Short mmCIF file of C-alpha atoms and ligand atoms in Angstrom, two decimals:
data_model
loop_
_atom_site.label_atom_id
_atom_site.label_comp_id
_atom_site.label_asym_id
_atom_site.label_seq_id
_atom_site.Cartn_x
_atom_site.Cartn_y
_atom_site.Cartn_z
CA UNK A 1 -12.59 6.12 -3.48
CA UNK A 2 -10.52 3.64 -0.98
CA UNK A 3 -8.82 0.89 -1.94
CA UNK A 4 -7.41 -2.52 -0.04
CA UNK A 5 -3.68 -2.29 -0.27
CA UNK A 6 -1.99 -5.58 0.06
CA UNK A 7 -0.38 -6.28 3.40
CA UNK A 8 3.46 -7.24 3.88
CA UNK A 9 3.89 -10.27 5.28
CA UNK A 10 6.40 -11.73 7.63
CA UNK A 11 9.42 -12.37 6.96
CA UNK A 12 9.29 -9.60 4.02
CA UNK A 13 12.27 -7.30 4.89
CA UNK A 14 10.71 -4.35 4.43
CA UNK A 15 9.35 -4.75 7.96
CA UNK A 16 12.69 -4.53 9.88
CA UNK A 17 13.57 -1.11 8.27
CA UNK A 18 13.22 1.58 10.31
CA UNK A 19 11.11 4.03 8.69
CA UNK A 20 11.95 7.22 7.32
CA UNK A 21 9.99 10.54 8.85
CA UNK A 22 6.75 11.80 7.16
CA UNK A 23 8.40 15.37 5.23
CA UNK A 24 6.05 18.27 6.38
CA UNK A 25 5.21 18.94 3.06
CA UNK A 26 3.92 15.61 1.95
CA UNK A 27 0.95 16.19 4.61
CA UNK A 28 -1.24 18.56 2.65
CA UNK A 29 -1.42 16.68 -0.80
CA UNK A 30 -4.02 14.23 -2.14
CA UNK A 31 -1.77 11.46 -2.25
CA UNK A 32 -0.94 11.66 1.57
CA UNK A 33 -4.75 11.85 2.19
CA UNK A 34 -5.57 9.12 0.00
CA UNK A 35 -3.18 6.99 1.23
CA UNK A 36 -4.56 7.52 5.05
CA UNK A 37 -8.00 6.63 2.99
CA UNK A 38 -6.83 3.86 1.51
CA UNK A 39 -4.91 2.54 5.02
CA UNK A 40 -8.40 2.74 6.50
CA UNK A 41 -9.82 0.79 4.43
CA UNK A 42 -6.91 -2.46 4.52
CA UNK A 43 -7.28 -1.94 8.19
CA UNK A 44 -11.23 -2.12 8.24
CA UNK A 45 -11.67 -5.22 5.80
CA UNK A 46 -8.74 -6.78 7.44
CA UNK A 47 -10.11 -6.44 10.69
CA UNK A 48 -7.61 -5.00 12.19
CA UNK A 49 -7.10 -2.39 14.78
CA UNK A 50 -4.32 -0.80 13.94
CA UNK A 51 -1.77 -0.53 10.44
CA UNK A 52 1.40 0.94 9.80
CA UNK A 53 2.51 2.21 6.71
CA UNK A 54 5.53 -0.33 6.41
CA UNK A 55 2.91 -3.11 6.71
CA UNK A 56 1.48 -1.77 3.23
CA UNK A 57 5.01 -1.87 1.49
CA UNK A 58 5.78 2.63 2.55
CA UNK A 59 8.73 2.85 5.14
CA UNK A 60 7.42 6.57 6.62
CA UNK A 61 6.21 6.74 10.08
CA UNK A 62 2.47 6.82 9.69
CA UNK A 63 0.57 4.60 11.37
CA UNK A 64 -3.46 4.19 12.07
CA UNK A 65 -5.30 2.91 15.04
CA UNK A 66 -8.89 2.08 15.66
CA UNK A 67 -10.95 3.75 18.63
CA UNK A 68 -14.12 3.85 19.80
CA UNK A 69 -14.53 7.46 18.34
CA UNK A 70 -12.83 6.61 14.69
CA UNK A 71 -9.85 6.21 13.30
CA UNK A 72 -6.96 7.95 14.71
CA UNK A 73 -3.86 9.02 12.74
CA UNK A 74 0.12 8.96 13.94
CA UNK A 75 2.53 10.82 12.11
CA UNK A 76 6.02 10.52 13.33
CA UNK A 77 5.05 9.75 16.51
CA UNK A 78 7.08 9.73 19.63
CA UNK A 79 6.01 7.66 22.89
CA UNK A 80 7.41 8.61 26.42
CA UNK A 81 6.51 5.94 28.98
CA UNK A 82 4.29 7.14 31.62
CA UNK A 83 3.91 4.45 34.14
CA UNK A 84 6.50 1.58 35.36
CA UNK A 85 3.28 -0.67 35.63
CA UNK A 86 2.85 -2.77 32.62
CA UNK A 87 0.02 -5.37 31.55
CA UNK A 88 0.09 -8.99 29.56
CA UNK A 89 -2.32 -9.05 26.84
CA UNK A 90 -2.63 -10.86 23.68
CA UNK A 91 -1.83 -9.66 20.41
CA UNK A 92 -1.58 -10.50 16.65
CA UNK A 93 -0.72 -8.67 13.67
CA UNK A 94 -1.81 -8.36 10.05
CA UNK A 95 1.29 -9.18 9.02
CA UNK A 96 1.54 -11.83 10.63
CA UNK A 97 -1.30 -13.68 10.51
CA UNK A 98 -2.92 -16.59 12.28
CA UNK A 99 -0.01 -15.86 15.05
CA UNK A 100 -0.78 -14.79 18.56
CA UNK A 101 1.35 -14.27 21.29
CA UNK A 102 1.14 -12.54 24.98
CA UNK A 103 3.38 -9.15 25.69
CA UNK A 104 3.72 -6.96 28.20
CA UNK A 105 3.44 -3.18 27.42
CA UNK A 106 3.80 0.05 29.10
CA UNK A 107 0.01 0.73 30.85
CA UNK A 108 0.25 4.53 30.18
CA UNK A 109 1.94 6.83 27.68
CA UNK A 110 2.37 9.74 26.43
CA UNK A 111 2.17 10.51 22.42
CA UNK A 112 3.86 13.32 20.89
CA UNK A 113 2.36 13.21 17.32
CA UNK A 114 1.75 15.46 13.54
CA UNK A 115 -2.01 14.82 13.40
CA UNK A 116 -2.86 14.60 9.71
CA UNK A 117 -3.51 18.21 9.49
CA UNK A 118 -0.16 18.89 10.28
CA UNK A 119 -0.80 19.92 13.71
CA UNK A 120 1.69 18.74 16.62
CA UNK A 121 -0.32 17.50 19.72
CA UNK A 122 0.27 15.37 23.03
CA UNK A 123 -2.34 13.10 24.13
CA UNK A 124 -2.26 10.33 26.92
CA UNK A 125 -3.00 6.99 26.24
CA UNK A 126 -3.58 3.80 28.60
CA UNK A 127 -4.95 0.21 28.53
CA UNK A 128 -6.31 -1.44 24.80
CA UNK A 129 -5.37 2.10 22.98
CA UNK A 130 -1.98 2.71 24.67
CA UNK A 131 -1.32 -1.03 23.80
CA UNK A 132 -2.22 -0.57 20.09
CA UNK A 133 -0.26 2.49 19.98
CA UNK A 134 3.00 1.23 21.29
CA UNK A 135 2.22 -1.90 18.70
CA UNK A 136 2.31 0.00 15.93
CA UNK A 137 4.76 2.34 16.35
CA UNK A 138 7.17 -0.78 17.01
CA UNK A 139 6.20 -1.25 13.22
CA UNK A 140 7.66 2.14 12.77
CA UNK A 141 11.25 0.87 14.27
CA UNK A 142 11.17 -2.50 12.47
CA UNK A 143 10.12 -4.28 15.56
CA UNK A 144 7.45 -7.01 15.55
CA UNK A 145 5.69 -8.37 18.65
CA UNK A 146 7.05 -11.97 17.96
CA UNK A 147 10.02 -9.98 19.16
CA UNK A 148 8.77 -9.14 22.37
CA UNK A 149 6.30 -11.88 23.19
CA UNK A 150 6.90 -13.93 26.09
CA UNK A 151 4.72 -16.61 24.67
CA UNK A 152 3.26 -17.58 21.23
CA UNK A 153 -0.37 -18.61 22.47
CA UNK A 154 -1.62 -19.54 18.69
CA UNK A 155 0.06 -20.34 15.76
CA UNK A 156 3.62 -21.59 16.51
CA UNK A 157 3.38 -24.18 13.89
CA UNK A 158 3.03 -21.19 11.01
CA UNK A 159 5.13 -18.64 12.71
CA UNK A 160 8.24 -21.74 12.50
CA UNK A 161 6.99 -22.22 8.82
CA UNK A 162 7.50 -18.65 8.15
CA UNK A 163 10.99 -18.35 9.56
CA UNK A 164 12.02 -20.90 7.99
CA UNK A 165 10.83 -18.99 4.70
CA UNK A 166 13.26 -16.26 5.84
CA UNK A 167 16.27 -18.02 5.58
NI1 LIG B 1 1.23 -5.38 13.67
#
């Protein structure tokens, strides 16, 4: 059975840590695939498209995102930027929510990536997905999208109240 982790919320520190790598040998146990499960799940009844571990309180690079065809899963990933042409689009985060804010992100990338069977693939991403992707694995390096934005669209008001938690 899944269960709803709770999410980390800005400013909690644990999201400006850069994440330790998934071990090879942590992939085949129950606890790894529960914990996918489980990620699922916080994602899905968050509405969310996309989580990374750190967001749950675990500094490993694992992150999931949402497509059309399931859930897909990002072990120590590793993004090369494909194309110079980049798109504004709005995003948010779980972890910081209410908050909104446009940023500009790569159009196409690659992904070098363990898949959670412990497989090594490379897979090309572009648009929504490749925007998701480079989102979360930004959670993976400690960086936020309130760090990139060019403009908070929604919620200034509570992303000022939460700084000023932070200090
Ligand atoms: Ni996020």
């Amino acid at each position: 059975m899944a269960k709803t982790l709770n999410l980390r919320i800005y400013p909690d520190p644990i999201l400006r840590e850069k994440a330790k790598s998934v071990l090879k040998e942590q992939l085949p146990t129950e606890e790894f695939r529960q914990l996918i499960l489980n990620m699922e799940q916080t994602m899905n009844e968050n509405e969310g498209v996309g989580l990374a571990a750190p967001q749950i309180g675990i500094s490993r690079q694992l992150c999931i995102v949402k497509t059309g065809d399931g859930t897909l899963v990002l072990i120590n990933p590793r993004i090369k930027k494909l194309s110079w042409k980049k798109q504004t689009g709005e995003e948010g985060c779980l972890s910081i929510p209410g908050v909104f804010g446009q940023v500009r992100r790569h159009h196409k990338i690659s992904v070098t990536t363990l898949r959670g069977d412990g497989k090594l693939v490379t897979f090309t991403a572009e648009g929504m997905l490749a925007r998701i992707i480079q989102h979360e694995v930004d959670h993976l390096n400690g960086v936020l999208f309130i760090d990139r934005t060019k403009e908070i669209t929604e919620g200034k008001d509570i992303l000022e109240k939460m700084k000023e938690a932070s200090v």
